[in-house]
Short mmCIF file of C-alpha atoms in Angstrom, two decimals:
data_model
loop_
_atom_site.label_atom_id
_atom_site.label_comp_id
_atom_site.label_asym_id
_atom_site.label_seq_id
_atom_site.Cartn_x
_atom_site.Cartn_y
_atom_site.Cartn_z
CA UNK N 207 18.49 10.09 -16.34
CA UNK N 208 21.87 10.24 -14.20
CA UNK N 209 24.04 7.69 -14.00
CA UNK N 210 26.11 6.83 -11.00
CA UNK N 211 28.66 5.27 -13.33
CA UNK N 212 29.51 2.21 -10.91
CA UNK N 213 29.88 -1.65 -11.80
CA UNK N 214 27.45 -3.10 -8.98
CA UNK N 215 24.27 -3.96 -8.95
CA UNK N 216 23.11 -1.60 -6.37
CA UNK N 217 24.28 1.22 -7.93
CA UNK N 218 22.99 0.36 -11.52
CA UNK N 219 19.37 -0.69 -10.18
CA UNK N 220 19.46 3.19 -8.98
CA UNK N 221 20.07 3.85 -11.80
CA UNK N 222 16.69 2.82 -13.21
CA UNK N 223 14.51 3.26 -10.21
CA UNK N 224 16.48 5.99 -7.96
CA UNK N 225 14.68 8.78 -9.21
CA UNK N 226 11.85 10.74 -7.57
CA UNK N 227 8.09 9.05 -7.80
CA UNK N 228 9.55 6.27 -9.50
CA UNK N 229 9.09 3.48 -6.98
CA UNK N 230 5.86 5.58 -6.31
CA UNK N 231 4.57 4.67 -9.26
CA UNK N 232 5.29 1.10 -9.15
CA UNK N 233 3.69 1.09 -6.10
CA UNK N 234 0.56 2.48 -7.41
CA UNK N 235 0.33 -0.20 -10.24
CA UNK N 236 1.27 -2.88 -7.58
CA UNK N 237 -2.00 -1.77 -5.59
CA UNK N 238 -4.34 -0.80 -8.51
CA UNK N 239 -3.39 -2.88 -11.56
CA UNK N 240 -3.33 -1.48 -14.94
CA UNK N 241 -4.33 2.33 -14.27
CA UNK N 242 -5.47 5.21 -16.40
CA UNK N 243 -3.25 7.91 -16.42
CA UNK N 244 -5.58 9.99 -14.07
CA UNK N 245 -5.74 7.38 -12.09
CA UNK N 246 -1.72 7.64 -11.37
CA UNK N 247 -2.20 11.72 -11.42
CA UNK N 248 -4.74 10.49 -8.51
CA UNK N 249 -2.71 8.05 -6.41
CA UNK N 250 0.76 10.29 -6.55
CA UNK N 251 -0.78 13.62 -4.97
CA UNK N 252 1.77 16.08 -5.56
CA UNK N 253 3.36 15.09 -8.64
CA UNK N 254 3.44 17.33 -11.83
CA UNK N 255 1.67 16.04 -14.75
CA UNK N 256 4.57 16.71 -16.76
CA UNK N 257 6.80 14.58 -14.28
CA UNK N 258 4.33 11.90 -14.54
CA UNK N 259 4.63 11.91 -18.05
CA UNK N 260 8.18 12.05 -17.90
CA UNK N 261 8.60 9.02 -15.26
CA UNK N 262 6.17 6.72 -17.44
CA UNK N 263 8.02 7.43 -20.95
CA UNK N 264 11.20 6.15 -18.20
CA UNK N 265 9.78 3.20 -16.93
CA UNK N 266 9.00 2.26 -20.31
CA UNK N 267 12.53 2.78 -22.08
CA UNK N 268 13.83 0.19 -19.03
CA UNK N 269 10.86 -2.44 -19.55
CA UNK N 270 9.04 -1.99 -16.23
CA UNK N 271 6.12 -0.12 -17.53
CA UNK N 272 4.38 -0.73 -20.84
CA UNK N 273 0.87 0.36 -21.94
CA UNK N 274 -1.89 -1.11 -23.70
CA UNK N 275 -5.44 0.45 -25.03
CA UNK N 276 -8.32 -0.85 -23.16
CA UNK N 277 -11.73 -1.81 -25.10
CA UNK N 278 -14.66 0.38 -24.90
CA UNK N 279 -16.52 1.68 -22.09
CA UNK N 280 -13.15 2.69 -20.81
CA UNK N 281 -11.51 3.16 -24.60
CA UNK N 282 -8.90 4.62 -23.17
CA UNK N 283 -4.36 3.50 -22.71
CA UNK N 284 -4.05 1.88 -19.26
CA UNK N 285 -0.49 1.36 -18.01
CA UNK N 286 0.60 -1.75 -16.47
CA UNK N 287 4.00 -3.27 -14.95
CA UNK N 288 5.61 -5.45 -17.06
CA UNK N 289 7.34 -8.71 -15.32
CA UNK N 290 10.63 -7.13 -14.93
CA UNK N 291 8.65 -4.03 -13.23
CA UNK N 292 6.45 -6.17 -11.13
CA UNK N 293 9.84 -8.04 -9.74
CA UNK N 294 10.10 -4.64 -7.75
CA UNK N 295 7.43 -6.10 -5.46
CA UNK N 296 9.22 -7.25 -3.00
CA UNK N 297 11.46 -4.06 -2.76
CA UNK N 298 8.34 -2.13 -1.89
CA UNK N 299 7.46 -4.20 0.59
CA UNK N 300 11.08 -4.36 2.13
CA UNK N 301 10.71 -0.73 2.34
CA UNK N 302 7.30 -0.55 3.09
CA UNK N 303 8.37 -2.73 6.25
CA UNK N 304 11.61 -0.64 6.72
CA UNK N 305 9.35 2.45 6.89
CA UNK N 306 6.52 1.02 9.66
CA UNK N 307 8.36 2.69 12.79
CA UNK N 308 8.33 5.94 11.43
CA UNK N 309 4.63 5.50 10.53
CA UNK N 310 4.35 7.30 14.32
CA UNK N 311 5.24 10.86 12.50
CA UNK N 312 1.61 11.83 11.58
CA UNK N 313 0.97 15.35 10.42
CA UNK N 314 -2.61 16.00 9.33
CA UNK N 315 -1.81 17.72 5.87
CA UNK N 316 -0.52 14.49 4.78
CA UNK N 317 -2.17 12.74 1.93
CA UNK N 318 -3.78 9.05 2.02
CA UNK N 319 -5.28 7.14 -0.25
CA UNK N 320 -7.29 4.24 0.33
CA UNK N 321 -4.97 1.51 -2.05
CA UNK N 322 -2.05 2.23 0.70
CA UNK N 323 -3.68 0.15 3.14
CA UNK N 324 -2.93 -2.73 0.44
CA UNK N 325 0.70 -3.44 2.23
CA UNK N 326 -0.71 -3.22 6.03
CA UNK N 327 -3.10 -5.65 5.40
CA UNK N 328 -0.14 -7.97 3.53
CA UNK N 329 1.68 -7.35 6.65
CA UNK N 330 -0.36 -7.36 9.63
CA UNK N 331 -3.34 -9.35 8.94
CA UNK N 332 -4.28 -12.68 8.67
CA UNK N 333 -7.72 -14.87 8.58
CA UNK N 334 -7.55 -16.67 11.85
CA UNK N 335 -10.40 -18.96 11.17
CA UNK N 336 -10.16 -20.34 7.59
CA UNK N 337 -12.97 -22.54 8.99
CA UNK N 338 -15.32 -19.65 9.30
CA UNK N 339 -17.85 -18.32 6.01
CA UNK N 340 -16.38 -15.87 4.50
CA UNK N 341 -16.37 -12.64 5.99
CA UNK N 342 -15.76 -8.48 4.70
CA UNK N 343 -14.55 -5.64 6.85
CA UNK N 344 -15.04 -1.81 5.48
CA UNK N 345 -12.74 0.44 6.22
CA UNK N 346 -13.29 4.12 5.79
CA UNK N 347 -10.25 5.94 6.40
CA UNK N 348 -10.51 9.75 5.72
CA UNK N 349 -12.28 10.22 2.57
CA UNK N 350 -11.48 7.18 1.30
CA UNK N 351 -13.35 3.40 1.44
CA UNK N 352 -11.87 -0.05 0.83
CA UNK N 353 -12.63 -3.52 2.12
CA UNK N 354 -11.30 -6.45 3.47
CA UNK N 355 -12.23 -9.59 2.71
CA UNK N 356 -11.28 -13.12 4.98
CA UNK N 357 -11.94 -16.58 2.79
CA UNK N 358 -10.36 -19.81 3.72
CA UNK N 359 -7.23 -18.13 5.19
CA UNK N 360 -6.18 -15.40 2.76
CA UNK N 361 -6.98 -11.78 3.45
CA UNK N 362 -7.17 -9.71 0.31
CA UNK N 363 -8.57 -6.29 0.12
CA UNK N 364 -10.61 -4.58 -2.86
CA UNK N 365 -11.17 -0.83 -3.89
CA UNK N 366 -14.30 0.39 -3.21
CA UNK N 367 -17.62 0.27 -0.71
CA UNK N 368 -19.67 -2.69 0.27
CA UNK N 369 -22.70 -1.95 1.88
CA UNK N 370 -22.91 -5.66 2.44
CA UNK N 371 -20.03 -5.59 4.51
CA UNK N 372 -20.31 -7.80 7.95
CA UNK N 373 -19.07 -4.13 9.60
CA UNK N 374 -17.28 -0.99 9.12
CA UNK N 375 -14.23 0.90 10.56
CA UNK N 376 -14.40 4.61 10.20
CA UNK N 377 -11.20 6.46 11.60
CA UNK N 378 -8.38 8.59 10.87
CA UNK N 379 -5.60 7.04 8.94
CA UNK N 380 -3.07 6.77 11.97
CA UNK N 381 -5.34 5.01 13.85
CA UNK N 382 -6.34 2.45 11.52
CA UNK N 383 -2.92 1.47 10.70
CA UNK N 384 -2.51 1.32 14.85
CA UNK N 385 -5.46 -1.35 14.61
CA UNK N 386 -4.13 -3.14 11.94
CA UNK N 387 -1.10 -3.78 13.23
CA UNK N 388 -1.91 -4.66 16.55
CA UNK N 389 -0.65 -1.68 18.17
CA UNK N 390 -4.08 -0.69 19.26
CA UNK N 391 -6.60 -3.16 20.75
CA UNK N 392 -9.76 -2.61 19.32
CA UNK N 393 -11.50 -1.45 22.33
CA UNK N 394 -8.97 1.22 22.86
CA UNK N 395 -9.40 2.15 19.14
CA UNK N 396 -13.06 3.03 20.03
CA UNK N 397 -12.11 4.79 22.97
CA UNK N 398 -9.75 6.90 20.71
CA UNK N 399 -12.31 7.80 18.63
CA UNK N 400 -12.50 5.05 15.95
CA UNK N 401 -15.76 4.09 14.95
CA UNK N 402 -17.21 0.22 14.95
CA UNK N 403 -20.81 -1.32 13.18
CA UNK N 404 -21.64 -4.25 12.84
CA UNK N 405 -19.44 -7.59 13.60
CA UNK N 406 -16.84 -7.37 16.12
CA UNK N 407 -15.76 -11.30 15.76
CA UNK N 408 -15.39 -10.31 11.73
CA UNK N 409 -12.90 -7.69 12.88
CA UNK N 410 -10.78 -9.75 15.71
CA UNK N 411 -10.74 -12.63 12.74
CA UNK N 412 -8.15 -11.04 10.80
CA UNK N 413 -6.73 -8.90 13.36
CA UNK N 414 -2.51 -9.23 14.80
CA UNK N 415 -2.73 -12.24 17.50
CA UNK N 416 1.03 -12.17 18.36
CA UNK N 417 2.40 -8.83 18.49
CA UNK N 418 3.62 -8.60 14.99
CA UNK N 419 4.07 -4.72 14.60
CA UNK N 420 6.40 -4.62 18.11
CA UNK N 421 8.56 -7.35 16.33
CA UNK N 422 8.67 -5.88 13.03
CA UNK N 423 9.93 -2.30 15.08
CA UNK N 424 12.36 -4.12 17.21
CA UNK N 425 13.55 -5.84 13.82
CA UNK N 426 13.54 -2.90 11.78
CA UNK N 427 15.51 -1.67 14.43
CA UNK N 428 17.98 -4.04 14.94
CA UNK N 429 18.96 -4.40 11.42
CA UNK N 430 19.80 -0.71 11.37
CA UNK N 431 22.61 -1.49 13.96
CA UNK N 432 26.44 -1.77 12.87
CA UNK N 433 27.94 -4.93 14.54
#
């Protein structure tokens, strides 16, 4: 690993986590929890196996990775952050926020996966009736399938199908994300092609109420100005 050779902190947590698929990575443990190698290989679409294997051995020489063997059925060594590599939460979601304007550049042969939705929902969404039973959303977005869940004013969301779910979302990845962060009124999301069953007052529960993703922009924005 290359060294920028400077005395500040900046510069020296580069060091560690400047390289190529590195923050990817943490991101992909963030979302899934301790993973299966394959189950990185899965979530980083376009990485080399031997990269992989290179960035993990990495991540582990600086304590922000280590890996344990899981009992049988999955018999099998799952990698997990460490405290020191889960600290880098908050980075990702600085940058995840940082990024949300140029979410608008969409080109069809880009990959999603279903666990990337996991920031969105920390960002956007919110249970706006904590009084209310406790409620799911699916979301099918390209191939893949999570789901939402609203309980007593925390939104969470889970890997997987429910077929229990109070309704379902089907769309294309931009225009979830549009929904989600109140970009795109649900009613125009339908017109646009996004597909609703089931509860609409499940979906409007959790859904932006104060124009959250045109602040974020405009703030995004703004701190990207020189004085």
């Amino acid at each position: 690993m290359r060294s920028y050779s400077q005395y500040c902190s900046v510069a020296k947590a580069l060091d560690v986590v400047g390289d190529r698929w590195t923050l990817l990575i943490v991101r992909e443990l963030l979302a899934c929890g301790p993973s299966r190698y394959t189950d990185l290989r899965s979530g980083l679409p376009g990485i080399a196996t031997n990269l992989l294997a290179d960035r993990l051995r990495e991540m582990e020489a600086a304590g922000l990775v280590d890996r344990e063997d899981a009992p049988p059925p999955v018999a099998t060594t799952l990698f997990r952050l460490t405290d020191r590599g889960a600290d880098l939460g908050s980075v990702i979601f600085e940058l995840g926020r940082w990024g949300v304007p140029l979410m608008s550049d969409y080109r069809p042969d880009e990959a999603f996966r279903g666990q990337w939705l996991r920031l969105p929902v920390r960002m956007f969404l919110a249970d706006h009736e904590p009084d209310q039973s406790p409620s799911s959303i699916q979301i099918c977005a390209g191939d893949q399938t999570v789901v939402v869940d609203a309980d007593a004013g925390q939104v969470s969301l889970r890997l997987g199908a429910d077929p229990n779910a109070d309704a379902t979302i089907a769309g294309p990845p931009p225009r979830i994300l549009a929904l989600f962060s109140g970009r795109l009124p649900l009613a125009d999301a339908e017109e646009q092609g996004v597909q609703v069953t089931g509860s609409r007052n499940a979906i409007q529960r959790i859904l932006p109420r104060d124009g959250s993703a045109a602040r974020m922009q405009r703030s995004s924005t703004a701190e990207g100005k020189t004085p």
